[in-house]
Tab-separated table of C-alpha atoms in Angstrom:
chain	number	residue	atom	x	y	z
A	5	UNK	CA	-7.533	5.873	-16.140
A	6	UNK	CA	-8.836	9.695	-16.599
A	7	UNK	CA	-7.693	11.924	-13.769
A	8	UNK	CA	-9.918	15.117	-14.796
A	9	UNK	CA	-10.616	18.415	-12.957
A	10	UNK	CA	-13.736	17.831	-12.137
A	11	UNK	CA	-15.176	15.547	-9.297
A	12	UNK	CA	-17.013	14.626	-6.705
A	13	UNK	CA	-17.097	14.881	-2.742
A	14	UNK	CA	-17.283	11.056	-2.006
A	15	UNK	CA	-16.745	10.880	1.431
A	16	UNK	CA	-18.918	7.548	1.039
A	17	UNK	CA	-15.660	5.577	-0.002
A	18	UNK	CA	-13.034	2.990	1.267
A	19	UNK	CA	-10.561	1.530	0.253
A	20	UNK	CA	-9.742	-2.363	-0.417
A	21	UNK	CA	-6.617	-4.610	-1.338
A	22	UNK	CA	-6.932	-5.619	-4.901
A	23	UNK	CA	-6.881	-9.239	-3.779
A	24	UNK	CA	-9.959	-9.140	-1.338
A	25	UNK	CA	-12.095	-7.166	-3.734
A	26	UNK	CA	-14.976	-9.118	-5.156
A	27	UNK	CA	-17.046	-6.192	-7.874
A	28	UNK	CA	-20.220	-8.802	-6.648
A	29	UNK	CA	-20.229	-8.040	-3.064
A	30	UNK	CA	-19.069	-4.017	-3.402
A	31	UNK	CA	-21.971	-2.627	-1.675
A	32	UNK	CA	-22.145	-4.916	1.155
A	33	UNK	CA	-18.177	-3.813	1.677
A	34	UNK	CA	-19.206	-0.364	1.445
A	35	UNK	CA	-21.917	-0.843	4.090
A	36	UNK	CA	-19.641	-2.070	6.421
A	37	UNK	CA	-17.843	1.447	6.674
A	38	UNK	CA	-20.605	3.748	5.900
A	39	UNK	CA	-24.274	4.788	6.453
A	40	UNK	CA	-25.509	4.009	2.610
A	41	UNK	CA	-29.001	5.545	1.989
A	42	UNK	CA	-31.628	4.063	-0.663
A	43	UNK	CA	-30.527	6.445	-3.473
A	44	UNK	CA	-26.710	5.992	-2.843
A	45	UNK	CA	-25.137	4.547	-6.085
A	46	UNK	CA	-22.351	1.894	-5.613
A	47	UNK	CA	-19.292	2.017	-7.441
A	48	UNK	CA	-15.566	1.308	-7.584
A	49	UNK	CA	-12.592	2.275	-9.593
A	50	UNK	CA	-8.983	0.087	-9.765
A	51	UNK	CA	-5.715	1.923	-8.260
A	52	UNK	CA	-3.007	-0.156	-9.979
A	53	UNK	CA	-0.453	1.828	-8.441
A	54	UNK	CA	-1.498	0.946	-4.985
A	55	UNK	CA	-3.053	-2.338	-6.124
A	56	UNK	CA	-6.183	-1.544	-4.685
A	57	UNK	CA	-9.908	-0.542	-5.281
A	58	UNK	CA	-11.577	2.505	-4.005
A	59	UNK	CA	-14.979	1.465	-3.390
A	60	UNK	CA	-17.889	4.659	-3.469
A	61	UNK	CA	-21.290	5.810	-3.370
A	62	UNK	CA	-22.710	9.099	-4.610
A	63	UNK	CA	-26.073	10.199	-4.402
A	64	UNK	CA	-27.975	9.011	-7.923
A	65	UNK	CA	-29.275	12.595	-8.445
A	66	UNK	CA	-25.565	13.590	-8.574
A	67	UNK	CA	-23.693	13.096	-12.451
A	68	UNK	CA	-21.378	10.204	-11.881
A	69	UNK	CA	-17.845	11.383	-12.211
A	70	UNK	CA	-14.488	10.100	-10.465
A	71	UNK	CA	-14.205	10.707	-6.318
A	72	UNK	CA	-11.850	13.471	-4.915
A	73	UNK	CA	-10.218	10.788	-3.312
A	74	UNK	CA	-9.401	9.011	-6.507
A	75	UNK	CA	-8.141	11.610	-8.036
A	76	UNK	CA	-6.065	12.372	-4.913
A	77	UNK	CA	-4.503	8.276	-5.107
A	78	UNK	CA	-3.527	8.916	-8.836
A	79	UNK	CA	-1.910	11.761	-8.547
A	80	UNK	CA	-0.052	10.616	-5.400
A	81	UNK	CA	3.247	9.044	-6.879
A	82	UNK	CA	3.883	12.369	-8.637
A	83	UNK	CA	4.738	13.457	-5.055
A	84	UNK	CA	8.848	14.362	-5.219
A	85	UNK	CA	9.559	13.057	-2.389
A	86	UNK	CA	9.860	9.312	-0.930
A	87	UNK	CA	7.310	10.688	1.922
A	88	UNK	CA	4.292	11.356	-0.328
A	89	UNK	CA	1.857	13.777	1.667
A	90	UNK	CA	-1.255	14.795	-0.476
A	91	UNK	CA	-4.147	16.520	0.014
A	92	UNK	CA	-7.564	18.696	-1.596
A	93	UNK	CA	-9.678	20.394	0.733
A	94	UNK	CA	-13.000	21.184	-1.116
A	95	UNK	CA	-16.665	21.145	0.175
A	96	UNK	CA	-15.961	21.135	3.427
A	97	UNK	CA	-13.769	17.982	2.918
A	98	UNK	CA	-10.486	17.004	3.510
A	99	UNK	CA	-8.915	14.342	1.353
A	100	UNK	CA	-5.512	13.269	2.237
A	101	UNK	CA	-3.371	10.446	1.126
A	102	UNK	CA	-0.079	9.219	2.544
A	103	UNK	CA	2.781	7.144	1.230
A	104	UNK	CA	6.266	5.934	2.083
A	105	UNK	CA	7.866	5.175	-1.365
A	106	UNK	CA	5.590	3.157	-3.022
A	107	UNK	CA	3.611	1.795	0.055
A	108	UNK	CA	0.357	3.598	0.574
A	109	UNK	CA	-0.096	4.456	4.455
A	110	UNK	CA	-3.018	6.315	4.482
A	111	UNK	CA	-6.117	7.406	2.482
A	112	UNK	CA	-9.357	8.698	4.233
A	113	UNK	CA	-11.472	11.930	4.066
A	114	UNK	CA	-12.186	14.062	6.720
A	115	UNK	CA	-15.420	15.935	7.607
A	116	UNK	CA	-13.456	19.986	7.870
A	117	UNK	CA	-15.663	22.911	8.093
A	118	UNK	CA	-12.873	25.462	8.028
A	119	UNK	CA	-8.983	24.998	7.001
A	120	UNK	CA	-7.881	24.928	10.503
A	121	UNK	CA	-9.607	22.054	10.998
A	122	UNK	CA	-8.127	20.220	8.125
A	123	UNK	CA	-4.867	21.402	9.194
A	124	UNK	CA	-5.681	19.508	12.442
A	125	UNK	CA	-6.602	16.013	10.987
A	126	UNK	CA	-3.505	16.658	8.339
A	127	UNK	CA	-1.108	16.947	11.432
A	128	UNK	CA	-3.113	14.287	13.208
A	129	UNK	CA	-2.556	11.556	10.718
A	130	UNK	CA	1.156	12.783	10.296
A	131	UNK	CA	1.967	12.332	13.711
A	132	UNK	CA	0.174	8.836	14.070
A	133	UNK	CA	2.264	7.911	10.885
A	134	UNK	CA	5.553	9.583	12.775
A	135	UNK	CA	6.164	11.968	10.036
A	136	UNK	CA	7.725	15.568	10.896
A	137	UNK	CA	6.372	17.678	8.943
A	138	UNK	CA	9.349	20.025	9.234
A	139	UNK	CA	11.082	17.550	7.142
A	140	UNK	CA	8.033	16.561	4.458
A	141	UNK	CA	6.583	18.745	1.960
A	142	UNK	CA	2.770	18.570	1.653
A	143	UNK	CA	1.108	19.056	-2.300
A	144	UNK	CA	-2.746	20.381	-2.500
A	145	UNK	CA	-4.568	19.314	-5.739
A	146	UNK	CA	-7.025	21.843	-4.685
A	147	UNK	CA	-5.967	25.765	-4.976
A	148	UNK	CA	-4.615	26.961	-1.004
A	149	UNK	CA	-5.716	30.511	-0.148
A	150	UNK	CA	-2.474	32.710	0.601
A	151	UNK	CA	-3.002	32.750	4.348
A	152	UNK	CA	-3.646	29.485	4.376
A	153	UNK	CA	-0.122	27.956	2.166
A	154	UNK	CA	1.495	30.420	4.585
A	155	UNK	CA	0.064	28.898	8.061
A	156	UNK	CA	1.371	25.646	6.786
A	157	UNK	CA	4.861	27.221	5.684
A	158	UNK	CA	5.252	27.173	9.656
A	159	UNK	CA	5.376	23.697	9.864
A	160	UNK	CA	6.288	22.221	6.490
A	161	UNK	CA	9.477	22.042	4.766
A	162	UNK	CA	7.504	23.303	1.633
A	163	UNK	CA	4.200	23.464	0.144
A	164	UNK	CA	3.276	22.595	-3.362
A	165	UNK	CA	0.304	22.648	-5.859
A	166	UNK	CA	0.085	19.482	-8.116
């Protein structure tokens, strides 16, 4: 499993319980969640961790590397603390993941054209997962501008970049 720097937005993606993926019947999975065009490209990549499958499409013109998302699931157990908060916000994209321990709560990505707006959905997904954030510490794979890491010093414990 290769976790590199670079990636790309996939916000095409879902993701499925090892045990109901079938690698035959991807795309029609896929489909069920998202708008796929004619030139999306189906794939999937294994999260042992999680025992799941994230499930993608890209564009074909795009190169094929790994999802933001991916990346984001791989590098969640190296969270510190038993709640696991998660997040890159690149492209106009949020990605978030959430876990308890070991059990994976949450995974999406969110459509965010500014950093208030992903501050929303992160503190929208926290509270319908009945986290305080007061008591959690959120990690960024992606770099957080200054003003940004310090707007969400006002309602986090701490902030770190993974």
């Amino acid at each position: 499993m290769s976790v590199g720097g670079n990636s790309i937005p996939a916000p095409k993606c879902t993701l499925v319980p090892s045990h109901f993926f079938d690698p035959a019947s991807a795309r029609d999975i896929l489909g069920e969640v998202v708008v796929l065009g004619d030139a999306d490209e189906v794939r999937y990549l294994e999260v042992p961790h999680y025992d799941a499958v994230l499930v993608y499409a890209f564009s074909s013109k795009e190169q094929p590397e790994e999802p933001e998302l991916y990346r984001i699931l791989c590098q969640l157990p190296s969270c510190r603390e038993y709640n696991k908060i998660l997040a890159s916000y690149k492209d106009g994209w949020l990605y978030l993941a959430i876990a308890q321990g070991g059990s994976l709560q949450l995974a999406n990505a969110y459509p965010a054209v500014d950093f208030t707006t992903a501050e929303y959905y992160i503190f929208l997904a926290l509270k319908q997962l009945q986290l305080n954030p007061e008591l959690s510490t959120i990690c960024f794979l992606s770099l957080v501008e200054p003003e940004d890491e310090l707007s969400l010093y006002r309602y986090f414990k701490n902030v770190e970049q993974l």
